[in-house]
Amino acid sequence: RKEVEQDPGPFNVPEGATVAFNCTYSNSASQSFFWYRQDCRKEPKLLMSVYSSGNEDGRFTAQLNRASQYISLLIRDSKLSDSATYLCVVGVTGNQFYFGTGTSLTVIP
Amino acid sequence: SAVISQKPSRDICQRGTSLTIQCQVDSQVTMMFWYRQQPGQSLTLIATANQGSEATYESGFVIDKFPISRPNLTFSTLTVSNMSPEDSSIYLCSAGQGRTEAFFGQGTRLTVV
């Protein structure tokens, strides 16, 4: 079983739509959780960390459910510039990070 | 946050040769990691580069194929040895501190012909 699993998509949504990505992880000892964004032919860049209490940054909201070992990312009012691949990342003991396969998002005018 | 410089950014290599990728961090970091990202795929951890000791390799990756150096807390190298076309990929280094997020170098796009 993979450490981190997420729906690869692709998600094609119109501008202004709300879209949600989900991710599950297998290691109950996982300690840190992140969403990264990767643009085509670029390195991944941190979008936001994910906390048990949930956190929001503008149009982006991330949630963590430790009991279900589940992470989500909600994007409201989608912009064309949100088109990218979104990677779910889980940090485990030893400071290793495991990446989901990524979810591809295309926002359509 | 850390700034990571990785080079070369891309290379085209003949099969059977080796390529060493360098990664320089602008601050001292505890952990450095090397990943491979094959076309259309997510990142796969190759190994964790430990300062002062041998790297820790993930299943499917071995030191003879991917020797790693970590001479100090700001620098690491990954060598892709005896390359074959199957090694064509993007190689990324990253650095992390404890439970904080990882930062990435710009990646090395390797093509083996």
Short mmCIF file of C-alpha atoms in Angstrom, two decimals:
data_model
loop_
_atom_site.label_atom_id
_atom_site.label_comp_id
_atom_site.label_asym_id
_atom_site.label_seq_id
_atom_site.Cartn_x
_atom_site.Cartn_y
_atom_site.Cartn_z
CA ARG A 1 0.00 0.00 0.00
CA LYS A 2 1.29 3.45 -0.87
CA GLU A 3 2.21 5.81 1.93
CA VAL A 4 0.04 8.55 0.46
CA GLU A 5 -2.84 8.18 -1.98
CA GLN A 6 -4.73 10.85 -3.81
CA ASP A 7 -7.03 11.03 -6.79
CA PRO A 8 -4.87 11.99 -9.80
CA GLY A 9 -7.79 13.69 -11.54
CA PRO A 10 -7.69 15.53 -13.84
CA PHE A 11 -10.11 18.06 -12.46
CA ASN A 12 -11.35 20.53 -15.06
CA VAL A 13 -13.40 23.29 -13.47
CA PRO A 14 -14.71 26.66 -14.67
CA GLU A 15 -13.39 29.89 -13.24
CA GLY A 16 -15.08 30.76 -9.98
CA ALA A 17 -15.88 27.18 -9.08
CA THR A 18 -15.07 25.51 -5.79
CA VAL A 19 -12.99 22.36 -5.97
CA ALA A 20 -11.87 19.91 -3.30
CA PHE A 21 -8.99 17.46 -3.28
CA ASN A 22 -8.67 14.55 -0.90
CA CYS A 23 -5.74 12.51 0.25
CA THR A 24 -5.29 9.55 2.58
CA TYR A 25 -2.15 8.36 4.30
CA SER A 26 -1.29 4.94 5.67
CA ASN A 27 1.17 5.63 8.48
CA SER A 28 -0.64 6.52 11.70
CA ALA A 29 2.64 7.83 13.11
CA SER A 30 2.81 10.58 10.48
CA GLN A 31 3.72 13.87 12.06
CA SER A 32 3.37 16.64 9.52
CA PHE A 33 1.13 17.32 6.59
CA PHE A 34 1.34 19.68 3.67
CA TRP A 35 -0.11 20.59 0.33
CA TYR A 36 2.41 21.48 -2.34
CA ARG A 37 1.77 22.97 -5.73
CA GLN A 38 3.80 21.95 -8.77
CA ASP A 39 3.60 23.86 -12.01
CA CYS A 40 4.58 22.18 -15.24
CA ARG A 41 8.36 21.58 -15.44
CA LYS A 42 8.94 23.29 -12.11
CA GLU A 43 9.86 22.08 -8.65
CA PRO A 44 7.15 21.61 -6.00
CA LYS A 45 6.49 24.63 -3.82
CA LEU A 46 4.76 24.72 -0.48
CA LEU A 47 1.16 25.86 -0.70
CA MET A 48 0.22 25.39 2.93
CA SER A 49 0.78 23.27 5.98
CA VAL A 50 -2.16 21.31 7.35
CA TYR A 51 -3.09 21.27 11.01
CA SER A 52 -5.63 19.28 12.99
CA SER A 53 -7.53 22.45 13.71
CA GLY A 54 -7.74 23.21 10.02
CA ASN A 55 -6.27 26.27 8.45
CA GLU A 56 -7.26 28.81 5.86
CA ASP A 57 -5.21 31.04 3.62
CA GLY A 58 -7.35 33.26 1.44
CA ARG A 59 -9.26 31.05 -0.98
CA PHE A 60 -7.54 27.90 0.26
CA THR A 61 -8.66 25.79 3.20
CA ALA A 62 -6.86 22.67 4.42
CA GLN A 63 -8.20 20.11 6.85
CA LEU A 64 -6.65 17.15 8.62
CA ASN A 65 -8.57 14.25 10.13
CA ARG A 66 -6.11 12.11 12.07
CA ALA A 67 -8.70 9.51 13.05
CA SER A 68 -9.49 8.80 9.41
CA GLN A 69 -5.95 9.57 8.21
CA TYR A 70 -7.35 11.96 5.68
CA ILE A 71 -6.31 15.37 4.39
CA SER A 72 -8.27 17.74 2.22
CA LEU A 73 -7.72 20.94 0.28
CA LEU A 74 -10.56 23.22 -0.74
CA ILE A 75 -10.09 25.95 -3.31
CA ARG A 76 -12.83 28.55 -3.57
CA ASP A 77 -13.44 30.96 -6.43
CA SER A 78 -10.96 29.18 -8.70
CA LYS A 79 -8.67 31.34 -10.83
CA LEU A 80 -6.95 30.44 -14.07
CA SER A 81 -3.66 30.75 -12.21
CA ASP A 82 -4.70 27.91 -9.89
CA SER A 83 -4.13 25.44 -12.74
CA ALA A 84 -1.35 23.14 -11.54
CA THR A 85 -0.73 19.79 -9.92
CA TYR A 86 -1.43 19.66 -6.19
CA LEU A 87 0.65 17.26 -4.17
CA CYS A 88 -0.36 15.87 -0.82
CA VAL A 89 2.75 15.43 1.34
CA VAL A 90 3.10 13.60 4.61
CA GLY A 91 6.08 13.77 6.93
CA VAL A 92 6.89 10.70 8.97
CA THR A 93 9.46 9.90 11.63
CA GLY A 94 13.01 10.55 10.61
CA ASN A 95 11.92 13.68 8.81
CA GLN A 96 11.10 11.85 5.62
CA PHE A 97 8.44 13.22 3.35
CA TYR A 98 6.20 11.06 1.21
CA PHE A 99 4.32 12.45 -1.75
CA GLY A 100 1.00 11.56 -3.28
CA THR A 101 0.83 11.14 -7.02
CA GLY A 102 -0.61 14.62 -7.35
CA THR A 103 -3.99 15.89 -8.50
CA SER A 104 -4.08 17.79 -11.75
CA LEU A 105 -6.30 20.88 -11.81
CA THR A 106 -7.19 22.89 -14.89
CA VAL A 107 -9.31 25.99 -14.44
CA ILE A 108 -11.18 26.82 -17.62
CA PRO A 109 -12.14 30.36 -18.66
CA SER B 1 12.71 29.23 4.57
CA ALA B 2 15.79 27.85 2.87
CA VAL B 3 17.01 28.63 -0.61
CA ILE B 4 18.39 25.65 -2.45
CA SER B 5 20.57 25.85 -5.53
CA GLN B 6 20.78 22.73 -7.62
CA LYS B 7 22.93 22.12 -10.64
CA PRO B 8 23.08 21.21 -13.39
CA SER B 9 19.54 22.19 -14.31
CA ARG B 10 19.57 19.75 -17.20
CA ASP B 11 21.93 17.39 -18.99
CA ILE B 12 21.95 14.91 -21.80
CA CYS B 13 24.27 12.00 -21.12
CA GLN B 14 25.49 8.93 -22.91
CA ARG B 15 24.48 5.57 -21.49
CA GLY B 16 27.13 3.99 -19.32
CA THR B 17 28.40 7.32 -18.02
CA SER B 18 27.77 8.93 -14.64
CA LEU B 19 26.42 12.33 -13.64
CA THR B 20 26.87 14.09 -10.32
CA ILE B 21 24.20 16.53 -9.23
CA GLN B 22 25.03 19.17 -6.65
CA CYS B 23 22.74 20.78 -4.13
CA GLN B 24 23.70 23.81 -2.05
CA VAL B 25 21.55 25.21 0.75
CA ASP B 26 21.90 28.77 1.98
CA SER B 27 21.65 27.71 5.62
CA GLN B 28 22.54 24.72 7.72
CA VAL B 29 19.91 22.02 7.58
CA THR B 30 19.60 18.77 9.44
CA MET B 31 18.08 16.68 6.70
CA MET B 32 18.60 16.62 2.97
CA PHE B 33 16.75 14.33 0.62
CA TRP B 34 17.02 13.21 -2.97
CA TYR B 35 13.94 12.47 -5.05
CA ARG B 36 13.25 11.23 -8.54
CA GLN B 37 10.24 12.35 -10.53
CA GLN B 38 9.60 10.41 -13.70
CA PRO B 39 7.40 11.87 -16.43
CA GLY B 40 3.82 12.22 -15.28
CA GLN B 41 4.60 10.78 -11.89
CA SER B 42 4.94 12.14 -8.40
CA LEU B 43 8.14 12.30 -6.42
CA THR B 44 9.80 9.12 -5.22
CA LEU B 45 12.27 9.35 -2.39
CA ILE B 46 15.64 7.90 -3.33
CA ALA B 47 17.52 8.45 -0.10
CA THR B 48 18.06 10.62 2.93
CA ALA B 49 21.48 12.26 3.01
CA ASN B 50 22.91 12.25 6.51
CA GLN B 51 25.77 14.52 7.46
CA GLY B 52 28.76 12.53 8.67
CA SER B 53 27.34 9.11 7.89
CA GLU B 54 26.14 7.02 5.00
CA ALA B 55 22.91 7.88 3.26
CA THR B 56 19.77 5.91 4.03
CA TYR B 57 18.27 4.43 0.87
CA GLU B 58 14.66 3.61 0.14
CA SER B 59 13.57 0.27 -1.18
CA GLY B 60 14.57 -0.14 -4.81
CA PHE B 61 17.53 2.23 -4.63
CA VAL B 62 21.10 1.19 -3.86
CA ILE B 63 24.28 3.00 -3.03
CA ASP B 64 26.22 1.57 -5.96
CA LYS B 65 23.76 3.10 -8.41
CA PHE B 66 23.10 6.35 -6.55
CA PRO B 67 26.08 7.22 -4.36
CA ILE B 68 25.43 10.27 -2.18
CA SER B 69 27.77 12.58 -0.35
CA ARG B 70 26.92 14.93 2.49
CA PRO B 71 30.18 16.53 3.58
CA ASN B 72 28.57 19.30 5.65
CA LEU B 73 25.24 20.74 6.72
CA THR B 74 24.77 22.87 3.60
CA PHE B 75 25.78 20.62 0.71
CA SER B 76 25.03 17.26 -0.85
CA THR B 77 25.65 15.46 -4.11
CA LEU B 78 23.85 12.62 -5.85
CA THR B 79 25.60 10.61 -8.55
CA VAL B 80 23.62 8.63 -11.07
CA SER B 81 26.03 5.88 -12.07
CA ASN B 82 26.31 3.74 -15.18
CA MET B 83 23.29 5.45 -16.65
CA SER B 84 20.72 3.85 -18.89
CA PRO B 85 17.75 5.43 -20.67
CA GLU B 86 15.54 4.26 -17.78
CA ASP B 87 17.36 6.76 -15.56
CA SER B 88 15.97 9.65 -17.61
CA SER B 89 14.02 11.63 -15.08
CA ILE B 90 13.95 14.78 -13.00
CA TYR B 91 16.07 14.58 -9.89
CA LEU B 92 15.25 16.92 -7.02
CA CYS B 93 17.04 17.63 -3.81
CA SER B 94 15.24 19.00 -0.80
CA ALA B 95 16.03 20.12 2.71
CA GLY B 96 13.98 20.04 5.85
CA GLN B 97 14.30 20.92 9.49
CA GLY B 98 12.43 18.73 11.93
CA ARG B 99 8.72 18.84 11.27
CA THR B 100 8.74 21.89 9.09
CA GLU B 101 8.09 21.85 5.41
CA ALA B 102 10.66 20.72 2.87
CA PHE B 103 12.13 23.10 0.33
CA PHE B 104 13.25 22.01 -3.09
CA GLY B 105 15.98 22.75 -5.52
CA GLN B 106 14.98 23.61 -9.06
CA GLY B 107 15.54 20.06 -10.22
CA THR B 108 17.89 18.42 -12.71
CA ARG B 109 16.30 17.20 -15.91
CA LEU B 110 18.36 14.23 -17.04
CA THR B 111 18.08 12.59 -20.42
CA VAL B 112 20.13 9.48 -21.12
CA VAL B 113 20.65 8.58 -24.75
#
